[in-house]
Amino acid sequence: MRRRSVIALIIAGILAVTLLHTPTASAGSEYRQGVPGRPFALSDSTGIRVDDTTGDPALVPSTAILWQYSFHMLDPRSIQVLSNGNILYASRDGNCVTEVTRDKRVVWSFTNADYRSVFATTAAMLPFDADRTAAGTTIITLRDGRPVFEVDRNKHLIWQYGNGTIGLEPGQLYDGYSASRLANGNTLIADNHGARVIEVKTSDYDPHAPNMGYDESSIVWSLGKKGENGEPLYAADHGYAEGYLDWPRTAQRVGANTLITDQTGQRVIEVQPSGHVVWQYGTTGVQSQAPNCLFDPSGALRAPDGTTFIVDGKDIGRVLRVGADGRLLSVYPDPDDTPPNGALYEPRAITLSKTGSLYIADEGHDRIIEVGRSTSAKATSREIDCGLPGVKKRFLGLDWDGDTGNGGRVTLFYSIDGGPWKTAGSAARNTLPDDAVGVTIRYRVSVTTADHLDPPAVESVAVRYEPAGSKPSGTPTGTASPSRPATSTAARSRTSTVTPGLKLGGGSAPGGSLGGGGGDGVQAIGPLEHASGTVLQGVDIPTPGMPGGDTSRPVVPGVIGGLATFYFVGFALTPARMLAARVVAMFARRA
């Protein structure tokens, strides 16, 4: 019997604690833009746009032309961004290879006159490719069987491959198009009309030996086939069987594999040393702009992040970025994101900077351009009243969701009631100062891009707020700060929204006070909105037992939760508390 009394006493205690507990109010409401049902509403923007290509809209830096170098007859055929930030390019019509600084000063060149002097010829140089090596020398590629050669800073010849005779034998080239020095010291050459890519042993070069020192062993790797008479065999004539190429324009060593741009094969392929194709973009032999198709590609580049850039279309002019899975990630120019004067005409070559911006040899426009995300961009919202027009609010914070990208930065600013702009901060969640009080607020998103391949993206921006209130005169409780009025827990609660014309805390409006004297007064004069963004209209819902007794007033549905809480805690729980106390006392006496 005693044990049963103890158990009952414990149950009664738990019941009493539960009934005596009063739920705490939430710490303000939230108004968020950039989410379904409430997109970003911007008044102006500079260098930023709303990107919804993935179905998840975000503010991202716009594509811009960051740098341009242009003059008549520039005719760029290759470009390379050097470690010092300068740009090296080969100009066919200009008959020169030139190194130019960012401020467009020529600091080195190998001209037509230099070529004629070195090779004792009257022929024009007509370079199609130039590659600066790690040693500071420059490899220059000529076409039509003429040599690939290397010169130092003083323009002295130090290496060459090709003796001027068109052919596929050791020491010969058929139609060299591009060349680069490999990490192992060998040289990789794309022999365009020779339908092959070869890796030659650079160290075999001896200007005084027969055939300049080259023999069969000098070609240490090759892809492509030749006929019995030494003629090139083209892939199109052999059903594009493995091991055949058509017109390879560029070749890049990627680990042990080689990435090859096979122009008339309408494909970019990655092959193993065996020649087996392990990756491809483009439908073999099909010239088209359709998905997974190319239109005379002239160059490809594997980026550090594993994506592949392809310069495509002597006639259509575009640059594609393709994922490792073969999925098309982007196309430049993008109809929705092309900078002014950003269209291409006969692009020939591409290269990447250290920060991921893309340099394009736009041959048809006689220019070299650097394309990337706007380095600095900003967007400004329209005035936001958080769905409470005319109501003074205390703006608690300004937050954002998204990604800074690789090394980027997102900073938020705010302006209240058209006042001066102030910094909110760069954190994902930023608390505003006590004096952030007003009827409306605007935010500004400032974005800085560090990596053009991985720029910042702002998916949404949220304003946290609560009704500001004003303490009625003569109220003895609470002390209002000059910068932040004292606010009650009920006023900060999301459920303490009030219907137009109804005051909290000792007001004289019909219906009287919800919280008794001493609370903060809040006058709502427009349609109300809760945190999810639904506009609430007044409806007639009688609330029996509420102080004031006027049940004919319209009550906002979103307020019912708050009113019910006050009613339940203030009235319905009173008998329950008394009952619980009696039960506890009764069992205590029995115990």
Short mmCIF file of N, CA and C in Angstrom, two decimals, residues 177-283:
data_model
loop_
_atom_site.label_atom_id
_atom_site.label_comp_id
_atom_site.label_asym_id
_atom_site.label_seq_id
_atom_site.Cartn_x
_atom_site.Cartn_y
_atom_site.Cartn_z
N TYR A 177 51.82 20.71 -86.11
CA TYR A 177 50.84 21.74 -85.75
C TYR A 177 51.10 22.32 -84.37
N SER A 178 51.53 21.48 -83.43
CA SER A 178 51.83 21.97 -82.08
C SER A 178 52.83 21.04 -81.43
N ALA A 179 53.56 21.58 -80.43
CA ALA A 179 54.57 20.79 -79.73
C ALA A 179 54.73 21.33 -78.31
N SER A 180 55.11 20.43 -77.39
CA SER A 180 55.35 20.83 -76.00
C SER A 180 56.43 19.95 -75.41
N ARG A 181 57.16 20.51 -74.44
CA ARG A 181 58.21 19.77 -73.75
C ARG A 181 57.61 19.04 -72.56
N LEU A 182 57.87 17.75 -72.46
CA LEU A 182 57.35 16.92 -71.38
C LEU A 182 58.25 16.98 -70.16
N ALA A 183 57.73 16.51 -69.03
CA ALA A 183 58.48 16.53 -67.78
C ALA A 183 59.72 15.63 -67.88
N ASN A 184 59.66 14.59 -68.71
CA ASN A 184 60.81 13.69 -68.86
C ASN A 184 61.87 14.22 -69.82
N GLY A 185 61.66 15.42 -70.35
CA GLY A 185 62.62 16.02 -71.26
C GLY A 185 62.36 15.76 -72.72
N ASN A 186 61.47 14.81 -73.04
CA ASN A 186 61.13 14.54 -74.43
C ASN A 186 60.15 15.59 -74.96
N THR A 187 59.89 15.55 -76.24
CA THR A 187 59.02 16.53 -76.88
C THR A 187 57.85 15.81 -77.53
N LEU A 188 56.64 16.28 -77.23
CA LEU A 188 55.40 15.71 -77.78
C LEU A 188 54.95 16.58 -78.94
N ILE A 189 54.73 15.97 -80.11
CA ILE A 189 54.40 16.72 -81.33
C ILE A 189 53.12 16.17 -81.94
N ALA A 190 52.16 17.05 -82.23
CA ALA A 190 50.97 16.70 -82.99
C ALA A 190 51.25 16.98 -84.46
N ASP A 191 51.36 15.93 -85.27
CA ASP A 191 51.70 16.03 -86.70
C ASP A 191 50.39 15.94 -87.48
N ASN A 192 49.79 17.09 -87.73
CA ASN A 192 48.41 17.23 -88.19
C ASN A 192 48.07 16.35 -89.40
N HIS A 193 48.52 16.73 -90.58
CA HIS A 193 48.21 15.94 -91.78
C HIS A 193 49.00 14.65 -91.84
N GLY A 194 49.92 14.48 -90.93
CA GLY A 194 50.61 13.20 -90.80
C GLY A 194 49.79 12.18 -90.05
N ALA A 195 48.61 12.58 -89.53
CA ALA A 195 47.68 11.68 -88.83
C ALA A 195 48.37 10.92 -87.70
N ARG A 196 49.19 11.60 -86.95
CA ARG A 196 49.90 10.93 -85.86
C ARG A 196 50.27 11.92 -84.77
N VAL A 197 50.52 11.38 -83.59
CA VAL A 197 51.13 12.12 -82.48
C VAL A 197 52.36 11.33 -82.09
N ILE A 198 53.51 12.02 -81.95
CA ILE A 198 54.75 11.33 -81.63
C ILE A 198 55.43 11.97 -80.43
N GLU A 199 56.12 11.14 -79.66
CA GLU A 199 56.99 11.62 -78.60
C GLU A 199 58.43 11.30 -79.01
N VAL A 200 59.24 12.33 -79.15
CA VAL A 200 60.61 12.14 -79.64
C VAL A 200 61.60 12.44 -78.51
N LYS A 201 62.72 11.75 -78.58
CA LYS A 201 63.77 11.92 -77.59
C LYS A 201 64.56 13.18 -77.92
N THR A 202 64.34 14.21 -77.15
CA THR A 202 64.98 15.51 -77.42
C THR A 202 66.50 15.40 -77.38
N SER A 203 67.01 14.58 -76.49
CA SER A 203 68.46 14.49 -76.29
C SER A 203 69.21 13.85 -77.46
N ASP A 204 68.50 13.25 -78.43
CA ASP A 204 69.17 12.64 -79.58
C ASP A 204 69.66 13.70 -80.57
N TYR A 205 69.21 14.92 -80.40
CA TYR A 205 69.57 15.96 -81.38
C TYR A 205 71.07 16.22 -81.39
N ASP A 206 71.63 16.15 -82.59
CA ASP A 206 73.04 16.48 -82.82
C ASP A 206 73.13 17.15 -84.18
N PRO A 207 73.33 18.47 -84.19
CA PRO A 207 73.32 19.18 -85.48
C PRO A 207 74.42 18.75 -86.44
N HIS A 208 75.44 18.06 -85.92
CA HIS A 208 76.56 17.68 -86.78
C HIS A 208 76.49 16.23 -87.23
N ALA A 209 75.52 15.45 -86.69
CA ALA A 209 75.40 14.04 -87.05
C ALA A 209 74.45 13.86 -88.23
N PRO A 210 74.56 12.74 -88.94
CA PRO A 210 73.61 12.47 -90.03
C PRO A 210 72.18 12.46 -89.50
N ASN A 211 71.29 13.05 -90.26
CA ASN A 211 69.87 13.15 -89.90
C ASN A 211 69.69 13.79 -88.52
N MET A 212 70.67 14.65 -88.15
CA MET A 212 70.66 15.39 -86.88
C MET A 212 70.62 14.46 -85.67
N GLY A 213 71.07 13.21 -85.86
CA GLY A 213 71.17 12.26 -84.75
C GLY A 213 69.93 11.41 -84.55
N TYR A 214 68.88 11.59 -85.33
CA TYR A 214 67.64 10.85 -85.12
C TYR A 214 67.62 9.54 -85.91
N ASP A 215 67.09 8.49 -85.25
CA ASP A 215 66.86 7.21 -85.92
C ASP A 215 65.55 6.63 -85.40
N GLU A 216 65.28 5.37 -85.72
CA GLU A 216 64.00 4.76 -85.33
C GLU A 216 63.77 4.81 -83.82
N SER A 217 64.84 4.67 -83.05
CA SER A 217 64.68 4.67 -81.59
C SER A 217 64.39 6.05 -81.02
N SER A 218 64.53 7.08 -81.84
CA SER A 218 64.28 8.45 -81.35
C SER A 218 62.80 8.71 -81.10
N ILE A 219 61.93 7.95 -81.80
CA ILE A 219 60.49 8.08 -81.56
C ILE A 219 60.12 7.05 -80.50
N VAL A 220 59.92 7.50 -79.26
CA VAL A 220 59.72 6.58 -78.15
C VAL A 220 58.24 6.23 -77.94
N TRP A 221 57.34 6.98 -78.54
CA TRP A 221 55.91 6.66 -78.49
C TRP A 221 55.23 7.34 -79.65
N SER A 222 54.21 6.67 -80.18
CA SER A 222 53.45 7.27 -81.29
C SER A 222 52.06 6.69 -81.33
N LEU A 223 51.15 7.45 -81.88
CA LEU A 223 49.79 6.99 -82.17
C LEU A 223 49.47 7.44 -83.59
N GLY A 224 49.05 6.52 -84.41
CA GLY A 224 48.80 6.80 -85.82
C GLY A 224 49.51 5.75 -86.66
N LYS A 225 49.07 5.59 -87.89
CA LYS A 225 49.62 4.55 -88.75
C LYS A 225 50.00 5.13 -90.10
N LYS A 226 50.95 4.45 -90.76
CA LYS A 226 51.39 4.86 -92.09
C LYS A 226 51.34 3.67 -93.03
N GLY A 227 51.23 3.95 -94.32
CA GLY A 227 51.13 2.90 -95.32
C GLY A 227 52.48 2.33 -95.70
N GLU A 228 52.45 1.38 -96.62
CA GLU A 228 53.67 0.71 -97.06
C GLU A 228 54.65 1.67 -97.71
N ASN A 229 54.13 2.70 -98.31
CA ASN A 229 54.99 3.68 -98.99
C ASN A 229 55.32 4.88 -98.10
N GLY A 230 55.00 4.77 -96.81
CA GLY A 230 55.33 5.84 -95.88
C GLY A 230 54.31 6.95 -95.83
N GLU A 231 53.15 6.74 -96.45
CA GLU A 231 52.11 7.76 -96.45
C GLU A 231 51.24 7.63 -95.20
N PRO A 232 50.66 8.72 -94.71
CA PRO A 232 49.78 8.64 -93.54
C PRO A 232 48.48 7.92 -93.88
N LEU A 233 47.97 7.15 -92.92
CA LEU A 233 46.68 6.47 -93.08
C LEU A 233 45.68 7.15 -92.16
N TYR A 234 44.59 7.62 -92.74
CA TYR A 234 43.62 8.42 -91.99
C TYR A 234 42.51 7.54 -91.41
N ALA A 235 42.07 7.89 -90.21
CA ALA A 235 41.08 7.10 -89.49
C ALA A 235 39.78 6.99 -90.26
N ALA A 236 39.39 8.06 -90.96
CA ALA A 236 38.13 8.04 -91.70
C ALA A 236 38.12 6.98 -92.77
N ASP A 237 39.29 6.63 -93.28
CA ASP A 237 39.39 5.61 -94.32
C ASP A 237 39.47 4.20 -93.76
N HIS A 238 39.52 4.09 -92.43
CA HIS A 238 39.65 2.78 -91.81
C HIS A 238 38.62 2.59 -90.69
N GLY A 239 37.45 3.20 -90.89
CA GLY A 239 36.35 3.00 -89.96
C GLY A 239 36.65 3.49 -88.55
N TYR A 240 37.59 4.42 -88.44
CA TYR A 240 37.98 4.96 -87.13
C TYR A 240 38.37 3.83 -86.17
N ALA A 241 39.05 2.87 -86.70
CA ALA A 241 39.55 1.78 -85.86
C ALA A 241 40.56 2.33 -84.87
N GLU A 242 40.69 1.63 -83.75
CA GLU A 242 41.60 2.09 -82.70
C GLU A 242 43.03 2.12 -83.24
N GLY A 243 43.73 3.20 -82.88
CA GLY A 243 45.11 3.36 -83.34
C GLY A 243 45.25 4.29 -84.52
N TYR A 244 44.12 4.71 -85.11
CA TYR A 244 44.14 5.63 -86.25
C TYR A 244 43.69 7.03 -85.82
N LEU A 245 44.25 8.04 -86.47
CA LEU A 245 43.84 9.42 -86.26
C LEU A 245 43.55 10.07 -87.61
N ASP A 246 42.83 11.19 -87.56
CA ASP A 246 42.59 11.96 -88.78
C ASP A 246 43.56 13.16 -88.83
N TRP A 247 43.14 14.27 -88.25
CA TRP A 247 43.98 15.47 -88.22
C TRP A 247 44.19 15.90 -86.76
N PRO A 248 45.15 15.34 -86.07
CA PRO A 248 45.39 15.76 -84.68
C PRO A 248 46.02 17.15 -84.62
N ARG A 249 45.35 18.04 -83.90
CA ARG A 249 45.82 19.43 -83.80
C ARG A 249 46.66 19.67 -82.55
N THR A 250 46.22 19.15 -81.42
CA THR A 250 46.96 19.37 -80.17
C THR A 250 47.07 18.04 -79.42
N ALA A 251 48.10 17.96 -78.57
CA ALA A 251 48.28 16.79 -77.72
C ALA A 251 48.81 17.27 -76.37
N GLN A 252 48.24 16.71 -75.29
CA GLN A 252 48.65 17.06 -73.93
C GLN A 252 48.86 15.78 -73.15
N ARG A 253 49.99 15.66 -72.51
CA ARG A 253 50.24 14.49 -71.68
C ARG A 253 49.51 14.66 -70.34
N VAL A 254 48.66 13.69 -70.02
CA VAL A 254 47.86 13.71 -68.80
C VAL A 254 48.23 12.46 -68.01
N GLY A 255 49.13 12.61 -67.03
CA GLY A 255 49.66 11.43 -66.36
C GLY A 255 50.42 10.59 -67.37
N ALA A 256 50.07 9.31 -67.45
CA ALA A 256 50.69 8.44 -68.46
C ALA A 256 49.93 8.47 -69.78
N ASN A 257 48.72 9.04 -69.77
CA ASN A 257 47.89 9.08 -70.96
C ASN A 257 48.13 10.35 -71.77
N THR A 258 47.48 10.42 -72.94
CA THR A 258 47.64 11.58 -73.81
C THR A 258 46.26 12.03 -74.29
N LEU A 259 45.99 13.32 -74.12
CA LEU A 259 44.73 13.93 -74.57
C LEU A 259 44.97 14.54 -75.95
N ILE A 260 44.18 14.13 -76.94
CA ILE A 260 44.42 14.51 -78.34
C ILE A 260 43.16 15.14 -78.93
N THR A 261 43.34 16.28 -79.62
CA THR A 261 42.26 16.91 -80.37
C THR A 261 42.36 16.43 -81.81
N ASP A 262 41.43 15.58 -82.23
CA ASP A 262 41.43 15.02 -83.58
C ASP A 262 40.37 15.76 -84.39
N GLN A 263 40.80 16.81 -85.10
CA GLN A 263 39.85 17.78 -85.64
C GLN A 263 38.83 17.17 -86.59
N THR A 264 39.26 16.60 -87.71
CA THR A 264 38.28 16.09 -88.66
C THR A 264 37.64 14.79 -88.20
N GLY A 265 38.18 14.18 -87.16
CA GLY A 265 37.50 13.06 -86.52
C GLY A 265 36.38 13.53 -85.62
N GLN A 266 36.27 14.87 -85.42
CA GLN A 266 35.23 15.51 -84.62
C GLN A 266 35.18 14.92 -83.21
N ARG A 267 36.36 14.81 -82.60
CA ARG A 267 36.43 14.20 -81.29
C ARG A 267 37.66 14.68 -80.52
N VAL A 268 37.57 14.62 -79.22
CA VAL A 268 38.72 14.76 -78.32
C VAL A 268 38.82 13.45 -77.57
N ILE A 269 39.98 12.83 -77.61
CA ILE A 269 40.13 11.51 -77.00
C ILE A 269 41.31 11.50 -76.03
N GLU A 270 41.19 10.67 -75.01
CA GLU A 270 42.30 10.39 -74.10
C GLU A 270 42.69 8.93 -74.31
N VAL A 271 43.95 8.71 -74.61
CA VAL A 271 44.40 7.36 -74.92
C VAL A 271 45.48 6.93 -73.93
N GLN A 272 45.51 5.64 -73.66
CA GLN A 272 46.57 5.05 -72.86
C GLN A 272 47.82 4.89 -73.73
N PRO A 273 48.97 4.58 -73.13
CA PRO A 273 50.17 4.35 -73.94
C PRO A 273 49.96 3.28 -75.02
N SER A 274 49.06 2.34 -74.77
CA SER A 274 48.76 1.30 -75.77
C SER A 274 47.96 1.83 -76.93
N GLY A 275 47.41 3.03 -76.80
CA GLY A 275 46.55 3.59 -77.83
C GLY A 275 45.07 3.37 -77.57
N HIS A 276 44.75 2.65 -76.51
CA HIS A 276 43.35 2.39 -76.18
C HIS A 276 42.67 3.66 -75.68
N VAL A 277 41.50 3.95 -76.24
CA VAL A 277 40.75 5.15 -75.87
C VAL A 277 40.02 4.90 -74.56
N VAL A 278 40.31 5.74 -73.55
CA VAL A 278 39.65 5.59 -72.25
C VAL A 278 38.68 6.73 -71.97
N TRP A 279 38.69 7.76 -72.78
CA TRP A 279 37.76 8.88 -72.59
C TRP A 279 37.59 9.56 -73.94
N GLN A 280 36.37 10.00 -74.22
CA GLN A 280 36.11 10.70 -75.48
C GLN A 280 34.96 11.66 -75.32
N TYR A 281 35.08 12.79 -75.99
CA TYR A 281 33.93 13.69 -76.15
C TYR A 281 33.81 14.00 -77.63
N GLY A 282 32.58 13.93 -78.13
CA GLY A 282 32.32 14.09 -79.55
C GLY A 282 31.96 12.76 -80.16
N THR A 283 31.05 12.80 -81.13
CA THR A 283 30.65 11.60 -81.84
C THR A 283 31.57 11.41 -83.04
#
